Amino acid sequence: MSQKKLHIGIAGLKLSDALALRSIVRLSKGKLERDCVFSHQDEADVIIGVSGDAAFNRKVIESKQNGRTICIALTKHNEALSFSGNLLQKPIRPQDVVNLLNACDKRLSKSQDAAIVEIPDKFKKTAVEKQKPQEEPSKDLKTRNALALAYELQKETDLKKAQDLLLSLSGEPQIHIRLPDGKFSTCNGKVVTPNDGTSLLESLAWMQQKIDVEKRAPEAEQENDQWLPMDCFYWHLGVHALSDELLPGLDESMLFKLKRWPDFGRNGADSAHLKLAAFMVRRALSLAELKTLTRQPSKTIIAFINACALCNLLLPKDRTGHEVALDLNKMKMAGDSGQGLAGVFSAIRSVFGMRA
Amino acid sequence: MAQEYKLIFTGSMGAGKTTAIAAISEIAPIKTEVANTDRQAHSKEQTTVAMDYGEVQLENGDRLRLYGTPGQERFRFMWDILQQGALGVIILVDNTQSEPIATMKHYVHSFKKLVSCDRAVVGVGRMDENPHPSLEDFSQALEEEGLDVPVFAVDIRKGDDVLLMLDVLMNRIEVWEMLNQLEAQA
Ligand SMILES: Nc1nc2c(ncn2[C@@H]2O[C@H](COP(=O)(O)OP(=O)(O)OP(=O)(O)O)[C@@H](O)[C@H]2O)c(=O)[nH]1
Ligand SMILES: [Mg+2]
């Protein structure tokens, strides 16, 4: 059971902590029960991150559902934490890392059989209740799932007159939108950092619940309010929505090109999104072509296209028949030949813990 | 045989080249800071003469060398030599300095060789302090000149943002090579 490597993912760690961890793991090879490699979060058996980071929080929820990953939070000495799982204390001590990873190895090997039978079903259940942006098309925004709401807000120009919106989930106001100014803020009494704002959106996008929308006359701004641009709102709802349908007005027969790169600096980047953007900025491509070229699942591609559409970055094109089709059968060859850089790129990604 | 690759950081005085290299370099970056005597160009205390240098040792034995161009104009002659054979260039812009778009264009043109084969990325810093011009304005200015360079809002003090630009650069090069070959065959 121990021949498979233990995959470690990191989420929200400072680069210096990530690098420290990496060198500890490299130097502790002889003491670890299983060989360890650093991988992307989605492929990791163990995730080490900081509690409060959006990606890490999501992994914590996922791991509670699927039992296949173990999450470890890095904490400063004496730091008060809402996280109840495994902790790794800062400054990071090699022996602690070894002990924790060995304990994880043990636990994962034990739970493996049981986990494999149970989990896929649970996963399916959430995936089947997919979101449909087209539902109940009416001007009266009362309750919507996140993606449908984003779509309608983006479309409805007459909504953008002097009006504030209060979005709530199960009665609790969560987000305050100032449509005329094109910005939003969280509104449950706390000051927002971009991280709070985006992790809230991420959770909204991926929970299947409906969001209640209340219209308001514009309120005076509070001094402590911090606002984020609506593009950030649209991006996170689009890209994290569990949808496998393109937004209304887009369809699978079209070709998709980007006007320019999405702002991965402010909104964060996923390796799949980087690759998709790199292709779509260069050339108008169909869903099928994108799938072959990027080797990403349709769902990821559709969510990306939806997010770009919501942020006004998409140039959808009807197929005219003039495009010279790419012979994707030759892709393998193209990928293999002449790419002297493939090796160094994978080495660079591995040093910095990026995903190819 | 072990190979060496160059990555260039450029941009005006105070744009963050030294900071960016320090964020990802494995060795303590070799800095050549002196007191800034050109306070007209920028009010910061120190500026880099000659060149910033950092490096990252890769697992396959290769080495990634990080170079930061000196901000002072009198070192321009180095740029042409530097960009030969470089993996790519990361152009840093400080949005609180005057004429950030003109500044960006200046560097884009100076590194035209790399720009023309999709090996450039622009990172605009301090956008929270000064949101104008917007990213869209930057992109549009490039588009008007027929140039295709991605522009991101970054905070170079965060290593992650430096890595983002490096990642974008690698993705673009990969896609550039793949599509060029496929398009040539079509
Ligand atoms: N507040 C803020 N500060 C930043 C940001 N990006 C960079 N800085 C700061 O700006 C300064 C940049 O300085 P350097 O890294 O020395 O710039 P440089 O490009 O090497 O400058 P020269 O060597 O003089 O050409 C540092 O003090 C950074 O901490 C940002 O987004 N926000
Ligand atoms: Mg410097």
Coordinates of C-alpha atoms and ligand atoms in Angstrom, one line a residue:
Chain A
M1 CA 0.0 0.0 0.0
S2 CA 2.9 2.3 0.7
Q3 CA 4.4 2.3 -2.8
K4 CA 2.2 5.1 -4.0
K5 CA 3.6 8.6 -3.2
L6 CA 1.9 10.8 -0.7
H7 CA 0.8 14.0 -2.5
I8 CA 1.0 17.2 -0.5
G9 CA -0.9 20.2 -1.6
I10 CA -0.5 23.7 -0.2
A11 CA -3.2 26.4 0.1
G12 CA -2.7 30.0 1.0
L13 CA 0.8 29.5 2.6
K14 CA 3.2 32.3 2.3
L15 CA 5.9 31.5 -0.2
S16 CA 8.6 31.4 2.5
D17 CA 6.6 28.9 4.5
A18 CA 6.0 26.8 1.4
L19 CA 9.6 26.8 0.5
A20 CA 10.6 25.9 4.1
L21 CA 8.1 23.0 4.0
R22 CA 9.4 21.8 0.7
S23 CA 13.0 21.7 1.9
I24 CA 12.1 20.0 5.1
V25 CA 10.3 17.3 3.2
R26 CA 13.2 16.9 0.8
L27 CA 15.7 16.6 3.6
S28 CA 13.5 14.2 5.7
K29 CA 13.2 11.6 3.0
G30 CA 14.7 8.8 5.1
K31 CA 12.3 9.5 8.0
L32 CA 9.1 9.5 6.1
E33 CA 7.2 6.3 5.8
R34 CA 6.1 7.2 2.3
D35 CA 7.8 9.2 -0.4
C36 CA 6.2 12.6 -0.6
V37 CA 5.7 14.9 -3.6
F38 CA 4.1 18.3 -3.8
S39 CA 1.1 18.4 -6.1
H40 CA -1.8 20.6 -6.9
Q41 CA -4.5 20.8 -4.2
D42 CA -6.9 18.8 -6.3
E43 CA -4.6 15.9 -6.4
A44 CA -3.3 16.1 -2.9
D45 CA -3.8 13.5 -0.1
V46 CA -2.7 16.1 2.5
I47 CA -3.3 19.8 2.3
I48 CA -1.3 22.2 4.4
G49 CA -2.7 25.7 4.5
V50 CA -3.8 28.6 6.6
S51 CA -7.1 28.6 8.2
G52 CA -9.2 31.5 6.7
D53 CA -7.8 31.1 3.2
A54 CA -10.6 30.4 0.7
A55 CA -9.0 27.5 -1.1
F56 CA -8.0 25.9 2.2
N57 CA -11.5 26.3 3.7
R58 CA -13.0 24.7 0.7
K59 CA -10.6 21.8 1.0
V60 CA -11.6 21.4 4.6
I61 CA -15.3 21.2 3.7
E62 CA -14.5 18.8 0.9
S63 CA -12.4 16.6 3.1
K64 CA -15.2 16.4 5.6
Q65 CA -17.4 15.1 2.8
N66 CA -15.1 12.7 1.1
G67 CA -12.7 11.7 3.8
R68 CA -9.9 11.3 1.3
T69 CA -7.8 14.2 2.1
I70 CA -6.4 15.4 5.4
C71 CA -6.2 19.1 6.0
I72 CA -3.5 20.6 8.3
A73 CA -3.5 24.3 9.3
L74 CA -0.3 26.1 9.9
T75 CA -0.6 28.3 12.9
K76 CA 1.5 30.7 14.8
H77 CA 2.3 29.9 18.4
N78 CA -0.7 30.7 20.6
E79 CA -2.9 31.9 17.8
A80 CA -6.6 31.6 18.5
L81 CA -8.2 29.5 15.7
S82 CA -11.6 28.5 14.7
F83 CA -10.0 25.5 13.0
S84 CA -10.5 22.2 14.9
G85 CA -8.4 19.9 12.7
N86 CA -4.7 19.0 12.6
L87 CA -2.3 21.8 13.4
L88 CA 1.3 22.5 12.4
Q89 CA 3.0 25.1 14.6
K90 CA 5.1 27.9 13.3
P91 CA 8.1 28.1 13.2
I92 CA 8.0 24.8 11.3
R93 CA 10.1 22.1 12.9
P94 CA 11.3 19.2 10.8
Q95 CA 10.3 16.6 13.4
D96 CA 6.7 18.0 13.6
V97 CA 6.4 17.7 9.8
V98 CA 7.7 14.2 9.8
N99 CA 5.4 13.1 12.6
L100 CA 2.3 14.7 11.0
L101 CA 3.0 13.3 7.6
N102 CA 3.6 9.8 9.0
A103 CA 0.4 10.0 10.9
C104 CA -1.4 11.1 7.8
D105 CA 0.0 8.2 5.8
K106 CA -1.2 5.8 8.4
R107 CA -4.7 7.2 8.5
L108 CA -5.0 7.4 4.8
S109 CA -3.9 3.9 4.2
K110 CA -6.4 2.7 6.8
S111 CA -9.4 4.6 5.5
Q112 CA -8.6 3.9 1.8
D113 CA -10.8 0.9 1.2
A114 CA -13.9 2.3 3.0
A115 CA -13.5 5.7 1.4
I116 CA -13.3 4.4 -2.1
V117 CA -16.7 2.7 -1.9
E118 CA -18.6 5.4 -0.2
I119 CA -17.5 8.7 -1.7
P120 CA -18.3 8.9 -5.3
D121 CA -22.0 8.6 -4.6
K122 CA -22.0 11.6 -2.2
F123 CA -20.2 13.6 -4.8
K124 CA -22.7 12.7 -7.5
K125 CA -25.6 13.8 -5.4
T126 CA -24.4 17.4 -5.3
A127 CA -23.3 17.4 -8.9
V128 CA -26.7 16.3 -10.2
E129 CA -28.5 19.2 -8.6
K130 CA -26.8 21.5 -11.1
Q131 CA -27.6 25.1 -11.5
K132 CA -29.6 26.3 -14.4
P133 CA -29.1 29.9 -15.1
Q134 CA -32.1 30.0 -17.4
E135 CA -34.6 29.3 -14.6
E136 CA -37.5 31.6 -14.0
P137 CA -36.6 34.4 -16.3
S138 CA -38.3 37.4 -14.8
K139 CA -37.3 40.9 -14.0
D140 CA -38.2 40.5 -10.4
L141 CA -35.0 39.3 -8.8
K142 CA -36.2 37.7 -5.7
T143 CA -34.5 34.4 -5.3
R144 CA -31.9 33.0 -7.7
N145 CA -28.9 30.8 -7.5
A146 CA -25.7 32.6 -7.7
L147 CA -24.9 32.2 -11.4
A148 CA -28.4 33.1 -12.5
L149 CA -28.3 36.2 -10.3
A150 CA -24.9 37.3 -11.7
Y151 CA -26.2 36.8 -15.2
E152 CA -29.3 38.9 -14.6
L153 CA -27.4 41.7 -12.8
Q154 CA -24.9 41.9 -15.6
K155 CA -27.7 42.1 -18.3
E156 CA -30.2 44.3 -16.6
T157 CA -29.0 47.8 -17.3
D158 CA -32.2 49.4 -15.9
L159 CA -31.5 47.8 -12.6
K160 CA -28.3 49.8 -12.4
K161 CA -30.1 53.0 -11.6
A162 CA -29.9 54.3 -8.1
Q163 CA -30.4 51.1 -6.2
D164 CA -28.7 48.9 -3.7
L165 CA -29.2 45.2 -3.4
L166 CA -28.9 43.1 -0.3
L167 CA -28.1 39.5 -0.9
S168 CA -28.9 37.0 1.8
L169 CA -28.7 33.3 2.3
S170 CA -31.0 31.7 4.9
G171 CA -32.1 35.1 6.2
E172 CA -28.6 36.4 6.9
P173 CA -27.6 39.4 4.8
Q174 CA -24.3 38.6 3.2
I175 CA -23.5 40.9 0.4
H176 CA -24.3 44.6 -0.2
I177 CA -24.2 45.6 -3.9
R178 CA -24.1 49.2 -5.0
L179 CA -25.2 48.8 -8.6
P180 CA -24.7 52.4 -9.8
D181 CA -21.1 52.4 -8.6
G182 CA -20.4 48.9 -9.7
K183 CA -19.1 47.6 -6.4
F184 CA -19.9 45.3 -3.6
S185 CA -19.1 44.6 0.0
T186 CA -19.9 42.0 2.6
C187 CA -22.4 43.2 5.1
N188 CA -22.6 41.0 8.1
G189 CA -21.0 43.6 10.3
K190 CA -17.4 42.9 9.5
V191 CA -14.9 44.8 7.5
V192 CA -14.1 43.1 4.3
T193 CA -10.7 42.2 3.0
P194 CA -10.6 41.1 -0.6
N195 CA -10.0 37.6 0.7
D196 CA -13.2 37.6 2.9
G197 CA -15.2 38.9 -0.1
T198 CA -13.9 36.4 -2.6
S199 CA -14.1 33.4 -0.3
L200 CA -17.7 34.3 0.5
L201 CA -18.5 34.5 -3.2
E202 CA -16.8 31.2 -3.8
S203 CA -18.9 29.6 -1.2
L204 CA -22.0 31.2 -2.6
A205 CA -21.2 30.0 -6.0
W206 CA -20.7 26.5 -4.9
M207 CA -23.4 26.0 -2.4
Q208 CA -26.6 25.0 -4.2
Q209 CA -28.9 27.3 -2.3
K210 CA -31.0 30.1 -3.6
I211 CA -30.0 33.6 -2.7
D212 CA -32.6 36.1 -1.5
V213 CA -32.4 39.5 -3.1
E214 CA -33.8 42.6 -1.5
K215 CA -33.8 46.0 -3.2
R216 CA -32.9 49.0 -1.2
A217 CA -32.6 52.8 -1.6
P218 CA -28.9 53.6 -1.5
E219 CA -27.5 53.9 2.0
A220 CA -24.8 56.3 3.1
E221 CA -21.5 54.6 3.1
Q222 CA -20.0 53.5 6.4
E223 CA -16.5 54.6 7.0
N224 CA -15.2 51.1 7.5
D225 CA -16.8 49.7 4.4
Q226 CA -14.5 48.3 1.9
W227 CA -15.7 47.8 -1.5
L228 CA -14.6 45.5 -4.3
P229 CA -15.4 46.0 -8.0
M230 CA -18.3 44.1 -9.5
D231 CA -16.0 42.3 -11.9
C232 CA -14.6 40.5 -9.0
F233 CA -18.2 39.5 -8.0
Y234 CA -19.0 38.2 -11.5
W235 CA -15.7 36.4 -11.9
H236 CA -15.9 34.4 -8.7
L237 CA -19.6 33.5 -9.2
G238 CA -18.9 32.5 -12.8
V239 CA -15.8 30.5 -12.3
H240 CA -16.9 28.6 -9.1
A241 CA -20.5 27.9 -10.1
L242 CA -21.3 24.2 -10.3
S243 CA -22.8 24.6 -13.7
D244 CA -22.4 22.6 -16.8
E245 CA -24.3 24.9 -19.1
L246 CA -23.2 27.9 -21.0
L247 CA -25.0 31.2 -20.1
P248 CA -28.0 32.1 -22.2
G249 CA -26.9 33.5 -25.5
L250 CA -23.9 31.3 -25.8
D251 CA -24.0 27.8 -27.2
E252 CA -21.8 24.9 -28.0
S253 CA -21.7 25.5 -31.7
M254 CA -19.9 28.8 -31.2
L255 CA -16.2 29.7 -31.2
F256 CA -14.9 31.6 -28.2
K257 CA -12.2 34.2 -28.2
L258 CA -11.1 36.5 -25.4
K259 CA -10.8 40.3 -25.8
R260 CA -8.0 40.3 -23.3
W261 CA -6.7 38.4 -20.3
P262 CA -8.9 38.2 -17.2
D263 CA -7.3 39.9 -14.2
F264 CA -5.7 36.9 -12.6
G265 CA -3.7 39.3 -10.4
R266 CA -6.7 40.5 -8.5
N267 CA -9.0 37.5 -8.9
G268 CA -6.5 34.8 -8.4
A269 CA -5.5 32.2 -11.0
D270 CA -6.0 28.5 -11.4
S271 CA -3.6 26.7 -13.7
A272 CA -6.6 25.5 -15.9
H273 CA -7.7 29.1 -16.3
L274 CA -4.2 30.3 -17.3
K275 CA -4.0 27.7 -20.0
L276 CA -7.6 28.4 -21.3
A277 CA -6.9 32.1 -21.4
A278 CA -3.6 31.6 -23.2
F279 CA -5.4 29.7 -26.0
M280 CA -8.5 31.9 -26.2
V281 CA -6.5 35.1 -26.4
R282 CA -4.6 33.7 -29.4
R283 CA -7.5 32.2 -31.3
A284 CA -11.2 31.6 -31.5
L285 CA -11.8 28.0 -30.5
S286 CA -14.8 25.7 -30.0
L287 CA -15.6 23.9 -26.8
A288 CA -14.4 20.6 -28.3
E289 CA -11.1 22.1 -29.5
L290 CA -10.5 23.7 -26.1
K291 CA -11.2 20.4 -24.5
T292 CA -8.6 18.6 -26.6
L293 CA -6.0 21.4 -26.4
T294 CA -6.2 22.0 -22.7
R295 CA -7.2 18.5 -21.5
Q296 CA -9.7 20.1 -19.1
P297 CA -13.1 18.8 -18.3
S298 CA -16.0 20.5 -20.0
K299 CA -17.3 21.8 -16.7
T300 CA -14.1 23.8 -16.0
I301 CA -14.1 25.2 -19.6
I302 CA -17.8 26.2 -19.4
A303 CA -17.4 27.9 -16.0
F304 CA -14.4 29.8 -17.4
I305 CA -16.3 30.9 -20.5
N306 CA -19.3 32.0 -18.3
A307 CA -17.0 34.0 -16.0
C308 CA -15.4 35.7 -19.0
A309 CA -18.8 36.5 -20.5
L310 CA -20.0 38.0 -17.2
C311 CA -16.9 40.2 -17.1
N312 CA -17.4 41.3 -20.7
L313 CA -14.2 39.7 -21.8
L314 CA -15.7 37.2 -24.3
L315 CA -16.0 37.5 -28.0
P316 CA -18.3 34.7 -29.0
K317 CA -18.3 34.0 -32.7
D318 CA -20.8 32.1 -34.8
R319 CA -18.9 29.6 -36.9
T320 CA -18.7 31.0 -40.5
G321 CA -16.9 28.2 -42.1
H322 CA -14.0 30.3 -43.0
E323 CA -11.9 29.3 -40.1
V324 CA -9.1 26.9 -40.9
A325 CA -9.7 24.0 -38.6
L326 CA -6.8 22.7 -36.6
D327 CA -5.9 19.1 -37.1
L328 CA -6.0 18.1 -33.5
N329 CA -4.8 14.6 -34.2
K330 CA -1.4 16.2 -34.9
M331 CA -1.4 17.8 -31.5
K332 CA 0.6 15.1 -29.8
M333 CA 3.3 15.6 -32.3
A334 CA 3.2 19.3 -32.0
G335 CA 3.5 19.0 -28.2
D336 CA 6.4 16.6 -28.4
S337 CA 8.6 18.0 -31.1
G338 CA 10.6 21.2 -30.9
Q339 CA 9.6 21.9 -27.4
G340 CA 13.0 22.1 -25.8
L341 CA 11.3 24.1 -23.0
A342 CA 8.9 21.4 -21.8
G343 CA 11.6 20.0 -19.4
V344 CA 12.6 23.3 -17.9
F345 CA 9.0 24.4 -17.5
S346 CA 8.1 21.4 -15.6
A347 CA 11.2 21.8 -13.4
I348 CA 10.3 25.5 -12.7
R349 CA 6.7 24.5 -11.9
S350 CA 7.9 21.8 -9.5
V351 CA 10.3 24.1 -7.7
F352 CA 7.6 26.7 -7.1
G353 CA 4.7 24.2 -6.5
M354 CA 2.8 25.3 -9.6
R355 CA 0.6 22.9 -11.5
A356 CA 1.2 22.2 -15.2
Chain B
M1 CA 23.9 18.9 -19.7
A2 CA 22.7 21.5 -17.2
Q3 CA 21.2 24.5 -18.9
E4 CA 20.7 28.1 -17.8
Y5 CA 17.6 30.2 -18.5
K6 CA 17.2 33.9 -18.1
L7 CA 14.1 35.7 -16.8
I8 CA 14.2 39.5 -17.0
F9 CA 12.4 41.9 -14.7
T10 CA 12.2 45.5 -16.1
G11 CA 10.3 48.7 -15.4
S12 CA 10.9 52.2 -14.2
M13 CA 12.6 53.3 -11.0
G14 CA 10.8 52.0 -8.0
A15 CA 8.5 49.7 -10.0
G16 CA 9.5 46.7 -7.9
K17 CA 12.2 44.8 -9.8
T18 CA 14.5 44.3 -6.8
T19 CA 11.5 43.3 -4.6
A20 CA 10.2 40.8 -7.2
I21 CA 13.5 39.1 -7.6
A22 CA 14.0 38.9 -3.8
A23 CA 10.6 37.3 -3.5
I24 CA 11.4 34.2 -5.6
S25 CA 15.2 34.0 -5.6
E26 CA 16.7 31.0 -3.7
I27 CA 19.9 32.8 -3.1
A28 CA 20.0 36.1 -1.3
P29 CA 19.7 38.4 -4.3
I30 CA 22.8 40.3 -5.2
K31 CA 21.7 43.9 -4.9
T32 CA 23.6 46.9 -6.0
E33 CA 21.6 49.5 -4.1
V34 CA 22.9 53.0 -3.6
A35 CA 21.3 56.1 -2.2
N36 CA 19.0 57.5 -4.8
T37 CA 20.3 60.8 -6.1
D38 CA 17.6 61.2 -8.7
R39 CA 14.8 62.1 -6.5
Q40 CA 13.1 63.7 -9.3
A41 CA 12.5 60.4 -11.0
H42 CA 11.4 58.7 -7.8
S43 CA 11.4 59.7 -4.2
K44 CA 12.6 56.3 -2.9
E45 CA 15.7 56.1 -0.7
Q46 CA 17.7 53.6 -2.6
T47 CA 18.0 52.6 -6.2
T48 CA 19.7 49.8 -8.1
V49 CA 22.8 50.6 -10.0
A50 CA 24.1 47.9 -12.4
M51 CA 21.8 44.9 -12.2
D52 CA 19.7 42.9 -9.7
Y53 CA 20.5 39.2 -9.8
G54 CA 18.9 36.2 -8.2
E55 CA 18.7 32.5 -9.1
V56 CA 16.8 29.4 -8.6
Q57 CA 18.3 25.9 -8.8
L58 CA 16.0 23.5 -10.5
E59 CA 15.7 19.8 -9.7
N60 CA 16.9 18.7 -13.1
G61 CA 20.1 20.5 -12.6
D62 CA 19.1 23.5 -14.7
R63 CA 19.3 27.0 -13.3
L64 CA 16.9 29.9 -13.7
R65 CA 18.7 33.2 -13.6
L66 CA 16.7 36.3 -12.6
Y67 CA 17.9 39.6 -13.8
G68 CA 16.5 43.1 -13.0
T69 CA 17.4 45.9 -15.3
P70 CA 18.6 49.0 -13.5
G71 CA 16.0 51.7 -13.5
Q72 CA 18.4 54.5 -14.4
E73 CA 18.3 55.3 -18.1
R74 CA 22.0 55.4 -18.5
F75 CA 22.2 51.6 -18.4
R76 CA 19.9 51.0 -21.3
F77 CA 22.7 49.6 -23.5
M78 CA 22.5 46.4 -21.5
W79 CA 19.0 45.6 -22.5
D80 CA 19.7 44.3 -26.0
I81 CA 22.3 42.0 -24.8
L82 CA 20.2 40.8 -21.9
Q83 CA 17.1 39.9 -23.9
Q84 CA 19.0 37.6 -26.3
G85 CA 18.0 34.0 -25.6
A86 CA 15.8 35.1 -22.6
L87 CA 12.9 33.0 -21.5
G88 CA 10.8 36.2 -21.2
V89 CA 10.4 39.6 -19.7
I90 CA 8.2 40.7 -16.8
I91 CA 7.5 44.4 -17.2
L92 CA 6.6 46.2 -13.9
V93 CA 4.6 49.5 -13.8
D94 CA 3.8 51.6 -10.7
N95 CA 0.4 53.1 -11.2
T96 CA 1.1 56.0 -8.8
Q97 CA 3.9 57.4 -11.0
S98 CA 3.0 59.8 -13.7
E99 CA 2.2 58.5 -17.2
P100 CA 2.2 54.8 -16.4
I101 CA 0.8 53.9 -19.8
A102 CA 3.6 55.8 -21.6
T103 CA 6.1 54.1 -19.3
M104 CA 4.7 50.7 -20.1
K105 CA 4.8 51.3 -23.8
H106 CA 8.4 52.4 -23.5
Y107 CA 9.4 49.1 -21.9
V108 CA 7.3 47.1 -24.3
H109 CA 9.0 48.7 -27.2
S110 CA 12.5 48.2 -25.7
F111 CA 11.8 44.5 -25.3
K112 CA 10.1 44.1 -28.7
K113 CA 12.0 41.0 -29.6
L114 CA 10.5 39.1 -26.7
V115 CA 7.1 40.9 -26.9
S116 CA 6.7 39.8 -30.5
C117 CA 6.9 36.1 -29.6
D118 CA 4.5 36.2 -26.7
R119 CA 7.3 36.3 -24.1
A120 CA 6.2 39.3 -22.1
V121 CA 3.8 40.1 -19.3
V122 CA 2.9 43.4 -17.7
G123 CA 2.3 43.7 -13.9
V124 CA 0.8 47.0 -12.7
G125 CA 1.4 47.7 -9.1
R126 CA -0.3 50.0 -6.5
M127 CA -3.6 49.9 -8.3
D128 CA -5.4 50.0 -5.0
E129 CA -3.7 53.4 -4.3
N130 CA -4.4 54.7 -7.8
P131 CA -7.0 52.7 -9.8
H132 CA -6.6 54.9 -12.9
P133 CA -5.6 54.2 -15.5
S134 CA -7.5 50.9 -15.3
L135 CA -6.3 47.6 -16.6
E136 CA -8.6 48.0 -19.5
D137 CA -6.9 51.3 -20.3
F138 CA -3.5 49.5 -20.3
S139 CA -4.8 46.7 -22.5
Q140 CA -6.4 49.1 -24.9
A141 CA -3.2 51.1 -25.3
L142 CA -1.4 47.9 -26.2
E143 CA -4.1 46.8 -28.5
E144 CA -4.0 50.1 -30.4
E145 CA -0.4 49.4 -31.2
G146 CA -1.2 45.9 -32.4
L147 CA 0.5 44.4 -29.4
D148 CA -0.8 41.4 -27.4
V149 CA 0.6 41.5 -23.9
P150 CA -1.3 40.4 -20.8
V151 CA -1.7 43.0 -18.1
F152 CA -2.5 42.1 -14.4
A153 CA -2.9 44.1 -11.3
V154 CA -0.2 42.8 -8.9
D155 CA 1.4 43.4 -5.6
I156 CA 4.9 42.5 -6.3
R157 CA 5.7 42.2 -2.6
K158 CA 3.7 39.0 -2.6
G159 CA 5.7 36.1 -4.1
D160 CA 2.5 34.6 -5.4
D161 CA 2.0 37.5 -7.8
V162 CA 5.5 37.1 -9.1
L163 CA 4.9 33.4 -9.7
L164 CA 1.6 34.2 -11.4
M165 CA 3.4 36.3 -14.0
L166 CA 6.0 33.6 -14.5
D167 CA 3.2 31.0 -14.9
V168 CA 1.4 33.2 -17.4
L169 CA 4.7 33.6 -19.3
M170 CA 5.2 29.8 -19.4
N171 CA 1.6 29.1 -20.5
R172 CA 1.9 31.7 -23.3
I173 CA 5.1 30.2 -24.6
E174 CA 3.6 26.7 -24.5
V175 CA 0.5 27.8 -26.3
W176 CA 2.4 29.9 -28.8
E177 CA 4.5 26.9 -29.8
M178 CA 1.7 24.5 -29.9
L179 CA -0.6 26.7 -32.0
N180 CA 2.2 27.8 -34.3
Q181 CA 2.9 24.2 -35.2
L182 CA -0.8 23.3 -35.6
E183 CA -1.5 26.4 -37.6
A184 CA 1.5 25.7 -39.9
Q185 CA 0.2 22.2 -40.5
A186 CA -3.4 23.3 -41.2
Ligands
LIG1 N1 2.2 49.9 -1.3 C1 2.7 49.2 -2.3 N2 4.0 49.1 -2.4 C2 4.6 48.4 -3.4 C3 3.8 47.7 -4.3 N3 4.6 47.1 -5.1 C4 5.9 47.4 -4.8 N4 5.9 48.2 -3.7 C5 7.0 48.8 -3.0 O1 7.7 49.6 -3.9 C6 9.1 49.5 -3.7 C7 9.8 49.0 -5.0 O2 11.1 49.2 -4.8 P1 12.2 48.3 -5.6 O3 11.9 46.9 -5.6 O4 13.6 48.8 -5.0 O5 12.1 48.9 -7.1 P2 13.1 48.8 -8.3 O6 12.3 48.5 -9.5 O7 14.1 47.8 -8.0 O8 13.7 50.2 -8.4 P3 15.1 50.7 -9.0 O9 16.2 49.7 -8.5 O10 15.4 52.0 -8.4 O11 15.0 50.8 -10.5 C8 9.3 48.6 -2.6 O12 9.5 49.3 -1.4 C9 8.0 47.7 -2.5 O13 7.8 47.3 -1.2 C10 2.4 47.7 -4.2 O14 1.6 47.1 -4.9 N5 1.9 48.5 -3.1
MG2 MG 16.1 47.9 -7.8

